[in-house]
PDB file of C-alpha atoms and ligand atoms in Angstrom:
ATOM      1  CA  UNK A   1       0.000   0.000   0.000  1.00 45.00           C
ATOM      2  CA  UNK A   2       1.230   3.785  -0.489  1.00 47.00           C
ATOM      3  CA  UNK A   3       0.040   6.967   0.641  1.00 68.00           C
ATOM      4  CA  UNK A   4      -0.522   8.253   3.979  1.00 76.00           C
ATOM      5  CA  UNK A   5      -2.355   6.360   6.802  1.00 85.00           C
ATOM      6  CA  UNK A   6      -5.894   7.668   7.295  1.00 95.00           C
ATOM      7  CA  UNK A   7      -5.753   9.047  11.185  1.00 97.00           C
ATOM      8  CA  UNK A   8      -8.577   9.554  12.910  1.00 98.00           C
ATOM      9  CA  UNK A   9      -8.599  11.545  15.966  1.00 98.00           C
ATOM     10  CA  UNK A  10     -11.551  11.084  18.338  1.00 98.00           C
ATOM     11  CA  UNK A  11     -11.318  14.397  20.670  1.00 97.00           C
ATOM     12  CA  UNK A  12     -12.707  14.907  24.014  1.00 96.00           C
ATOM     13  CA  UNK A  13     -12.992  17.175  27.322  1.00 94.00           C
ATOM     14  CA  UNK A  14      -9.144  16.654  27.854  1.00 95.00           C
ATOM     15  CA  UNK A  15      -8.007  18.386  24.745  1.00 96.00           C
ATOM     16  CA  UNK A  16      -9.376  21.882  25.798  1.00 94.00           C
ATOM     17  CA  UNK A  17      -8.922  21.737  28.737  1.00 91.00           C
ATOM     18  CA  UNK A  18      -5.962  23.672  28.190  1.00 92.00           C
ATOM     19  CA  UNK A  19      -8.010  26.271  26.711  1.00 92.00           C
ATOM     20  CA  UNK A  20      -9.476  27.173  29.695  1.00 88.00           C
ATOM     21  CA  UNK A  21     -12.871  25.063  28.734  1.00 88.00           C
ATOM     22  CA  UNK A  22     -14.533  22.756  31.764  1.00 82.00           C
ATOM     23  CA  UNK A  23     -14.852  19.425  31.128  1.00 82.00           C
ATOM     24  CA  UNK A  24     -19.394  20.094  31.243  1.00 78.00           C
ATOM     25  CA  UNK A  25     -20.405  16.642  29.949  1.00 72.00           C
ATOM     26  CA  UNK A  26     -18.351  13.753  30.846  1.00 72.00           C
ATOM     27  CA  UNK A  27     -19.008  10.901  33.505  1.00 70.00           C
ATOM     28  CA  UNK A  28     -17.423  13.201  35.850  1.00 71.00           C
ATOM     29  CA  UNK A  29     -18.105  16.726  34.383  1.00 78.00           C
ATOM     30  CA  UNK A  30     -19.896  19.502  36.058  1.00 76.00           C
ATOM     31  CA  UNK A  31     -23.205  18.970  34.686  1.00 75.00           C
ATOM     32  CA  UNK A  32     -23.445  15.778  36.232  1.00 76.00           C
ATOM     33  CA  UNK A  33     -21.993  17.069  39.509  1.00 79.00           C
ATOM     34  CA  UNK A  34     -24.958  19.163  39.652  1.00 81.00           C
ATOM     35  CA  UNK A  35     -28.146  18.260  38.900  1.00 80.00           C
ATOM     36  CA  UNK A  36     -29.181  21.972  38.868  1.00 83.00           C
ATOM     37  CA  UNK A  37     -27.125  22.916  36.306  1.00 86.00           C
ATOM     38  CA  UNK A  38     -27.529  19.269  34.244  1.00 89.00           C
ATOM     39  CA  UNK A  39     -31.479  20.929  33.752  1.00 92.00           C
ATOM     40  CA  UNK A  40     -30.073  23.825  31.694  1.00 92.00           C
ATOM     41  CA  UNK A  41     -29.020  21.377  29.467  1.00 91.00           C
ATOM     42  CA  UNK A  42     -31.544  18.612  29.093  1.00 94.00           C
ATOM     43  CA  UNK A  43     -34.307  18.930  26.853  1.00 97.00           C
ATOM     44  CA  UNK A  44     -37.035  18.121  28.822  1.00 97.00           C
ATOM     45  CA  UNK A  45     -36.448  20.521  31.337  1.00 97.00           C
ATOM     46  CA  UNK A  46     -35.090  23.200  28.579  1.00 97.00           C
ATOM     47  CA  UNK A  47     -38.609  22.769  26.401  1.00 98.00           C
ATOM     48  CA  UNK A  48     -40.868  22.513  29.076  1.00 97.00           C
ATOM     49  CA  UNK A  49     -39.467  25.565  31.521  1.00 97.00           C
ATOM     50  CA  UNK A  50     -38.809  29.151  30.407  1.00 97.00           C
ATOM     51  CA  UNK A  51     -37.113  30.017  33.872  1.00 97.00           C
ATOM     52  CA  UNK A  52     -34.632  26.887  32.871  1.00 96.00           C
ATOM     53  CA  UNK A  53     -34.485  28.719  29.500  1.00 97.00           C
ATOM     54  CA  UNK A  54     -33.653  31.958  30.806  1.00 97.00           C
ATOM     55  CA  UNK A  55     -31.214  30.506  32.947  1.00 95.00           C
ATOM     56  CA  UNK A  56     -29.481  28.405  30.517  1.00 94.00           C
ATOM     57  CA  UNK A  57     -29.534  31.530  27.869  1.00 95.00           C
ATOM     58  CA  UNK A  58     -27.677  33.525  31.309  1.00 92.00           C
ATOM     59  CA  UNK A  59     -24.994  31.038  31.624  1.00 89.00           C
ATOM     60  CA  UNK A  60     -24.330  30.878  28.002  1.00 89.00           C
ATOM     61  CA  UNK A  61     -23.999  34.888  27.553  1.00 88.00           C
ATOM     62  CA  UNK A  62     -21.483  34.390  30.780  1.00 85.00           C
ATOM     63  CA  UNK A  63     -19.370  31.593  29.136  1.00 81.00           C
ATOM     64  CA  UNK A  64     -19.159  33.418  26.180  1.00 68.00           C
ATOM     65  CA  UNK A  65     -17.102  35.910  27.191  1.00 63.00           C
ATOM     66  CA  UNK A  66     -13.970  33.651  27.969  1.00 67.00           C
ATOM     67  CA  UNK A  67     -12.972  33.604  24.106  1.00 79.00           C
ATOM     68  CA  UNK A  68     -11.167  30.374  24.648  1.00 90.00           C
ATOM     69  CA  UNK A  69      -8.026  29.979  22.082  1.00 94.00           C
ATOM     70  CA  UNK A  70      -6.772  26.540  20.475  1.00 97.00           C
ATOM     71  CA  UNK A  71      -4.454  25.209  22.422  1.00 97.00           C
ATOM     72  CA  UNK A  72      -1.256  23.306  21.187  1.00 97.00           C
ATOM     73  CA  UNK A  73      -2.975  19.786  20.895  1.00 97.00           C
ATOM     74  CA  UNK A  74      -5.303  21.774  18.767  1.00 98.00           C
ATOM     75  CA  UNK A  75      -2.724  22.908  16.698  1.00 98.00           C
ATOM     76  CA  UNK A  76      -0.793  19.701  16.729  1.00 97.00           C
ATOM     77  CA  UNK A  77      -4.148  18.396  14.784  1.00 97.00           C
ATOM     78  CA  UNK A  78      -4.219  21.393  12.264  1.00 97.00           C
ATOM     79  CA  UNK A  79      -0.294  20.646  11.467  1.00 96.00           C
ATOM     80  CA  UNK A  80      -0.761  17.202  10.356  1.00 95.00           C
ATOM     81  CA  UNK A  81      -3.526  18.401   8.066  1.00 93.00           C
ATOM     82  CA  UNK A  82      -1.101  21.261   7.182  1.00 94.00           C
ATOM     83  CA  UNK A  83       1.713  18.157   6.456  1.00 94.00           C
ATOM     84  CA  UNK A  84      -0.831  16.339   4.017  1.00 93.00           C
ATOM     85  CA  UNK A  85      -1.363  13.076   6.660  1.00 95.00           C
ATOM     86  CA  UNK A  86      -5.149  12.253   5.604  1.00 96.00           C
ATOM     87  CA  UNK A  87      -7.314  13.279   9.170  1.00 97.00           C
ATOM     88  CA  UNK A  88     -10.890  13.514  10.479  1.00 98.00           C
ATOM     89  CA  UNK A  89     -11.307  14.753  13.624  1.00 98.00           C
ATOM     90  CA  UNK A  90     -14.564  13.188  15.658  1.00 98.00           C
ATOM     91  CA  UNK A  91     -15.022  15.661  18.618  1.00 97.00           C
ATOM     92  CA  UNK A  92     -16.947  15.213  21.921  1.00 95.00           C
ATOM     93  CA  UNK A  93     -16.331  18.876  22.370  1.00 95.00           C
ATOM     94  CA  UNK A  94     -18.490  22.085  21.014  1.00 94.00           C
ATOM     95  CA  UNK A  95     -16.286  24.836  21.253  1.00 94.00           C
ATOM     96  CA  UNK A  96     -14.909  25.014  17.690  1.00 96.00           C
ATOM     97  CA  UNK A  97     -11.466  25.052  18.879  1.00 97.00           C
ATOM     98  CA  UNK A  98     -10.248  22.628  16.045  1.00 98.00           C
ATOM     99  CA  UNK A  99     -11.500  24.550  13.447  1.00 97.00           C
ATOM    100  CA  UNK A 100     -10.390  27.872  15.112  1.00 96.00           C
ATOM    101  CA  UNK A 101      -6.835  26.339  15.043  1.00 97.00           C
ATOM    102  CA  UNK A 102      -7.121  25.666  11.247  1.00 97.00           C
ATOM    103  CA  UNK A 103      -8.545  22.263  10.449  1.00 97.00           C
ATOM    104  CA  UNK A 104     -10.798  22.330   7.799  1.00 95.00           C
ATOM    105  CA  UNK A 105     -14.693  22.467   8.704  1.00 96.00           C
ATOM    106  CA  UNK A 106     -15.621  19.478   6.397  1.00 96.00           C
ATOM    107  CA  UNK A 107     -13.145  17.140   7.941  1.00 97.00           C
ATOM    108  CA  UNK A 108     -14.593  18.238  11.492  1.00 98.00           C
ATOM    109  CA  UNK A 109     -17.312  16.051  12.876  1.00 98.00           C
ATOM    110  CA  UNK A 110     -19.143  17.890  15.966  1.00 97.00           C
ATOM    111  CA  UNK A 111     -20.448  14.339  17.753  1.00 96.00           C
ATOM    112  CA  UNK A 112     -22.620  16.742  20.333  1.00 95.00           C
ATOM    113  CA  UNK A 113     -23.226  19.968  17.984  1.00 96.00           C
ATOM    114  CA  UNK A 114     -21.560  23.094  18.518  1.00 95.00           C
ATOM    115  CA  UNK A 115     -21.922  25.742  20.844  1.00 93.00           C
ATOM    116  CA  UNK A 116     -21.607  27.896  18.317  1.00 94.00           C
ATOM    117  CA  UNK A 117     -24.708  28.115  16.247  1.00 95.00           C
ATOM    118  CA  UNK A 118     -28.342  27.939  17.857  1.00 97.00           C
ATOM    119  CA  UNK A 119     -31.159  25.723  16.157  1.00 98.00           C
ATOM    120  CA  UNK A 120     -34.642  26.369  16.258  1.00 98.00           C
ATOM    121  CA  UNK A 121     -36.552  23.662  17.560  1.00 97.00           C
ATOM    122  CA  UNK A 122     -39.345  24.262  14.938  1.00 98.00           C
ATOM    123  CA  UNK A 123     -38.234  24.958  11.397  1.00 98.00           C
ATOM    124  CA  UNK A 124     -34.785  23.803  12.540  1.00 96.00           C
ATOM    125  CA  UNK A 125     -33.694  26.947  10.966  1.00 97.00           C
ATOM    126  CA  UNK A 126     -30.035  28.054  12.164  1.00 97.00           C
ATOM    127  CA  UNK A 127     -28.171  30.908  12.905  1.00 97.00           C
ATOM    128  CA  UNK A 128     -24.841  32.320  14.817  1.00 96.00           C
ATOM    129  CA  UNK A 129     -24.716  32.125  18.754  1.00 95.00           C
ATOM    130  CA  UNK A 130     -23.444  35.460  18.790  1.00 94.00           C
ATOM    131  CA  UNK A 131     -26.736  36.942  17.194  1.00 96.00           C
ATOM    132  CA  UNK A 132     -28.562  35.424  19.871  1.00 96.00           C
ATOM    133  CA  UNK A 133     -26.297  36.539  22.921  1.00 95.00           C
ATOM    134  CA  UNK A 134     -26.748  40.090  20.874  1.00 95.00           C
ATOM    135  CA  UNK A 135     -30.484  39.712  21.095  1.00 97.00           C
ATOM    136  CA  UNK A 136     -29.443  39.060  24.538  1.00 95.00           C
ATOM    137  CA  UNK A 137     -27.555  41.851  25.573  1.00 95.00           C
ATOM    138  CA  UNK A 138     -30.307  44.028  23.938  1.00 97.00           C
ATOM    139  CA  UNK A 139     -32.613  42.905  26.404  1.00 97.00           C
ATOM    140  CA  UNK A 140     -33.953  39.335  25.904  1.00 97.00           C
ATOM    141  CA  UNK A 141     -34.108  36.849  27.906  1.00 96.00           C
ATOM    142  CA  UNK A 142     -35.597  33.888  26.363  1.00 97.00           C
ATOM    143  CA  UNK A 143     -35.282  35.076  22.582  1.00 98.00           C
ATOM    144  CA  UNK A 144     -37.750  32.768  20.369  1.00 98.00           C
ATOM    145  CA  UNK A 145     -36.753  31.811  16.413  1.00 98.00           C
ATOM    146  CA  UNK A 146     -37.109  35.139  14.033  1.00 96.00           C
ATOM    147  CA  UNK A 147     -38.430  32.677  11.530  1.00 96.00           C
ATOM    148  CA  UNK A 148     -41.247  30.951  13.502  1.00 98.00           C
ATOM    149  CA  UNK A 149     -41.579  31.933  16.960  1.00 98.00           C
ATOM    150  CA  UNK A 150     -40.742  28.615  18.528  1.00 98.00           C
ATOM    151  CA  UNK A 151     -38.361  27.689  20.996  1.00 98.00           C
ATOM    152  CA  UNK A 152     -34.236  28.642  20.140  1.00 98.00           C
ATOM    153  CA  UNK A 153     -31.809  26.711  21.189  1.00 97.00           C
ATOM    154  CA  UNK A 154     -27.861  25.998  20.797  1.00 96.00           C
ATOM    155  CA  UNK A 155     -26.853  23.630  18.353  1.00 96.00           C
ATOM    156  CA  UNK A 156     -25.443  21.135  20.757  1.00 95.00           C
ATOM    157  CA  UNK A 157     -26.595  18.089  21.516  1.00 95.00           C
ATOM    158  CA  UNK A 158     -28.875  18.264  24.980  1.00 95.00           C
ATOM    159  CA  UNK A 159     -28.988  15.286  27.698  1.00 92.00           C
ATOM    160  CA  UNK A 160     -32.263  13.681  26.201  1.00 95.00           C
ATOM    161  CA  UNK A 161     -31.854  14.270  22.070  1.00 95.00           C
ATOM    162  CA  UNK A 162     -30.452  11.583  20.240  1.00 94.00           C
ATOM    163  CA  UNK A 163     -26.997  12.403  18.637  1.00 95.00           C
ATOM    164  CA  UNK A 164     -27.779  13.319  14.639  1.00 95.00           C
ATOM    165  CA  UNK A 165     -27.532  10.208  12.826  1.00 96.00           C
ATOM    166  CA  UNK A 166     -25.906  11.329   9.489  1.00 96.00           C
ATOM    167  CA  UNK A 167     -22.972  12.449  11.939  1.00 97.00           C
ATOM    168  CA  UNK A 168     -22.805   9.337  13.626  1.00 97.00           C
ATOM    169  CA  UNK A 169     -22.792   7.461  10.512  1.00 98.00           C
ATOM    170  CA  UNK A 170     -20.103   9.022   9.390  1.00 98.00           C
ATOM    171  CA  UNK A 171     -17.724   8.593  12.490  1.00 98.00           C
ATOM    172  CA  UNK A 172     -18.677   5.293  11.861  1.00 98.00           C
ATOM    173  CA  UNK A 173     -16.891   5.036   8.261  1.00 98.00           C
ATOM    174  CA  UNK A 174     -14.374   7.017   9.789  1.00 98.00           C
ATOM    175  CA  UNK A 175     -13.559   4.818  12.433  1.00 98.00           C
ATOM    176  CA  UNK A 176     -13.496   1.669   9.260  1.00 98.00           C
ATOM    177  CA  UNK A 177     -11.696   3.201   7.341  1.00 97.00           C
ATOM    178  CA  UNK A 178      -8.676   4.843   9.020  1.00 97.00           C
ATOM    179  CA  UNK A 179      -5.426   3.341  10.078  1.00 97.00           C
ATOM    180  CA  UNK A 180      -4.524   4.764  13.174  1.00 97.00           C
ATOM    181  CA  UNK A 181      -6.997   5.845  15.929  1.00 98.00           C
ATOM    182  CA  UNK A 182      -6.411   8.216  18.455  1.00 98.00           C
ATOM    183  CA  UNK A 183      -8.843   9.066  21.144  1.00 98.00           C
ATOM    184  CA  UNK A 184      -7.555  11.444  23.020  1.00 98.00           C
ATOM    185  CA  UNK A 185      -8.366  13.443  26.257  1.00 96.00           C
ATOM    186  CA  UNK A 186     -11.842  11.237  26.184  1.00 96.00           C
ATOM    187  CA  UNK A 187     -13.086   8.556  29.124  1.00 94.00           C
ATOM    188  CA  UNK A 188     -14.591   6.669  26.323  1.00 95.00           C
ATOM    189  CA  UNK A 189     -17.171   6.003  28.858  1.00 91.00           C
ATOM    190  CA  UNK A 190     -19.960   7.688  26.548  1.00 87.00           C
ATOM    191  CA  UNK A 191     -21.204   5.435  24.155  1.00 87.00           C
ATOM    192  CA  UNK A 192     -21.896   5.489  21.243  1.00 90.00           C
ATOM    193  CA  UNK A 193     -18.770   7.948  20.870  1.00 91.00           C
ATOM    194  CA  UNK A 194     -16.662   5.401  23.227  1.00 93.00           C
ATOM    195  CA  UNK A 195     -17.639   2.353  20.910  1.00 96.00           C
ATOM    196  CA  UNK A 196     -16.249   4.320  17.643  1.00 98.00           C
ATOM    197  CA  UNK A 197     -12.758   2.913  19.553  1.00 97.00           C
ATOM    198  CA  UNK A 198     -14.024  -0.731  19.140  1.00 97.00           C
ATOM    199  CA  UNK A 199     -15.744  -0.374  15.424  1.00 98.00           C
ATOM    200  CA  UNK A 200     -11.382   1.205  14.322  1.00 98.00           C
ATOM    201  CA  UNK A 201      -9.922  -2.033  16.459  1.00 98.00           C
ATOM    202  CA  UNK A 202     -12.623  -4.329  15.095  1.00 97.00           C
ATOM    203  CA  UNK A 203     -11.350  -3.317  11.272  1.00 97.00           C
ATOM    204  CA  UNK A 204      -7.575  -3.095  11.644  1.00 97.00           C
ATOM    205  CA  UNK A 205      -6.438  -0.119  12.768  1.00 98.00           C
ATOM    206  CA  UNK A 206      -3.940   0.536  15.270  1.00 97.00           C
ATOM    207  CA  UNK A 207      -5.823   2.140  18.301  1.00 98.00           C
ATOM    208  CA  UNK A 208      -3.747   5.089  20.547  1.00 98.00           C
ATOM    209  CA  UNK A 209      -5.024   6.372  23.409  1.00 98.00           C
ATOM    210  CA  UNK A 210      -3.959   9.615  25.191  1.00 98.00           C
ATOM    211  CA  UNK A 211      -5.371  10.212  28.468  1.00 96.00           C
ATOM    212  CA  UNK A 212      -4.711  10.916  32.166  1.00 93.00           C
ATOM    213  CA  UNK A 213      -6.826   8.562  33.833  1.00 93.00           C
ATOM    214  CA  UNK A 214      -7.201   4.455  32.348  1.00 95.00           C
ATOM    215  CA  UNK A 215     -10.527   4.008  29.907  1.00 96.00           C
ATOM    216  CA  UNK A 216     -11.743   0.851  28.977  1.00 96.00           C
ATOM    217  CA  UNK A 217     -10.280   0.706  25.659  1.00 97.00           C
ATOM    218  CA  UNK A 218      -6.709   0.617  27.336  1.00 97.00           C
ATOM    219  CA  UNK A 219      -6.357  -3.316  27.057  1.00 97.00           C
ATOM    220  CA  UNK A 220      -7.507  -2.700  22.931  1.00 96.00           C
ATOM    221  CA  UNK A 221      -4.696   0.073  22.343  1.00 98.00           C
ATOM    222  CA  UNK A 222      -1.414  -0.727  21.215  1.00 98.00           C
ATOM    223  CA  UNK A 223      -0.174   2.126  22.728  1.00 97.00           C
ATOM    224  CA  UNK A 224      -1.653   4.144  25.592  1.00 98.00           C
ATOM    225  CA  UNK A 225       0.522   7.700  26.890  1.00 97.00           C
ATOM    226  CA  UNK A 226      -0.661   9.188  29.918  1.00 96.00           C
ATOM    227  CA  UNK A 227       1.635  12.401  29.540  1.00 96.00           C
ATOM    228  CA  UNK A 228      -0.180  15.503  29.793  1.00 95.00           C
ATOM    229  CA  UNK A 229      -1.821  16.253  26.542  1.00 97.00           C
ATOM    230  CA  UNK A 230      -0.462  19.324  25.414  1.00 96.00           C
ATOM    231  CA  UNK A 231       3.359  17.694  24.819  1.00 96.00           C
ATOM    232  CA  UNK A 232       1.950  13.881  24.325  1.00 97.00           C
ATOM    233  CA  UNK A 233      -0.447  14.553  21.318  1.00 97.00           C
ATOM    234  CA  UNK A 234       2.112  17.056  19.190  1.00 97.00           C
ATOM    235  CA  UNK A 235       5.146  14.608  19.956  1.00 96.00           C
ATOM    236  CA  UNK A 236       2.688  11.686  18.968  1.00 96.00           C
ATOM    237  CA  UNK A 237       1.217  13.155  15.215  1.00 96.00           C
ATOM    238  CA  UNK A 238       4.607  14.254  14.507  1.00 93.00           C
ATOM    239  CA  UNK A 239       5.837  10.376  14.440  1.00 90.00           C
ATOM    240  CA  UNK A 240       2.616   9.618  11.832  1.00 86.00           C
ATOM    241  CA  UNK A 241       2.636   9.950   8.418  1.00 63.00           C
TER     242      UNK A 241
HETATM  243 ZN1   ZN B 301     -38.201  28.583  13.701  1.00 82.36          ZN
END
């Protein structure tokens, strides 16, 4: 065979961490810490209360203003791109940060959304997060679709909505058709994200995994680092391709 292995990276909490970004959604995260704050971000709740809605809209405006950067591992990601080494990223994470540090969008795929763009949950019409934190500031505190008048939301993926299938699908034939497999700065504890690990082993690719604490695709990996992310995963993609 010639050419360039096919590397997937499978990205989670871990790798922007660095950027200043919580680890929200995890086993362990915050939202789970708190039940409080998991209803801000659980449909149910979200549809059916506009005090949760006006909280979770509060939260978001306060967030925003951290203007997290990529971080090296971020960059690390973008440079293999830049070095012609075939990638997809799979991200956990909705923050945008690979993109921000150069990969291109199409070979981005945002597992649980993006935090970026809210989705109306009628016409499923979308727009920039920063128009609604605008709509915000100006005085809103619960601001309904332009389009239709029904419920906003972000584009992530809430506790309670299904992950979007054509997204899945396609980590799927990522995770078949790549060569190496690096989940990094992720539990894999979340399925069906965690499983992607499994469907790469299952069809012959070499599985890495970078993270602090064991997962329970450790005994699958041929090679598991436990270094701290932001030297481990640049000193790692350089040695591919
Ligand atoms: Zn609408």
């Amino acid at each position: 065979m010639t050419g360039k292995p096919l590397v997937a990276i499978l990205s989670g909490a871990g790798v922007s961490t660095d950027s200043g970004i919580p680890d929200y959604r995890g086993p362990n995260g915050l939202w789970r810490r708190d039940p409080d704050a998991e209803k801000l971000v659980t449909y149910e709740y979200y549809m059916g209360d506009p005090e949760i809605r006006r909280r979770s809209w509060r939260m978001r405006r306060e967030t925003a203003a951290l203007h997290a950067e990529p971080n090296a591992a971020h960059r690390a990601v973008a440079e293999l791109e830049l070095r012609g080494v075939p990638v997809r990223v799979i991200t956990q994470n909705v923050d945008g940060l690979h993109q921000l540090a150069g990969v291109s969008a199409r070979k981005v795929l945002e597992l649980h959304g993006t935090a970026l763009a809210c989705v109306c949950t009628g016409c499923r019409v979308r727009g920039p997060m920063a128009d609604a934190l605008a709509r915000l500031d100006a005085g809103e505190d619960d601001p309904p679709c332009l389009e239709c008048g029904s419920v906003l939301k972000p584009a992530t993926v809430m506790f309670g909505e299904s992950l979007d299938p054509v997204v899945l699908g396609e980590a799927v034939a990522i995770s078949k058709a790549c060569q190496v497999f690096v989940a990094v700065g992720t539990s894999l504890q979340v399925q069906p994200a965690a499983g992607l690990a499994g469907v790469a082993v299952d069809h012959g690719a070499r599985l890495v995994v970078v993270n602090a604490e064991p997962t329970p695709y450790d005994g699958l990996a041929d090679e598991v680092v436990r270094e701290p992310i932001g030297t481990a995963l640049p000193e790692l993609l350089r040695g591919l391709g």
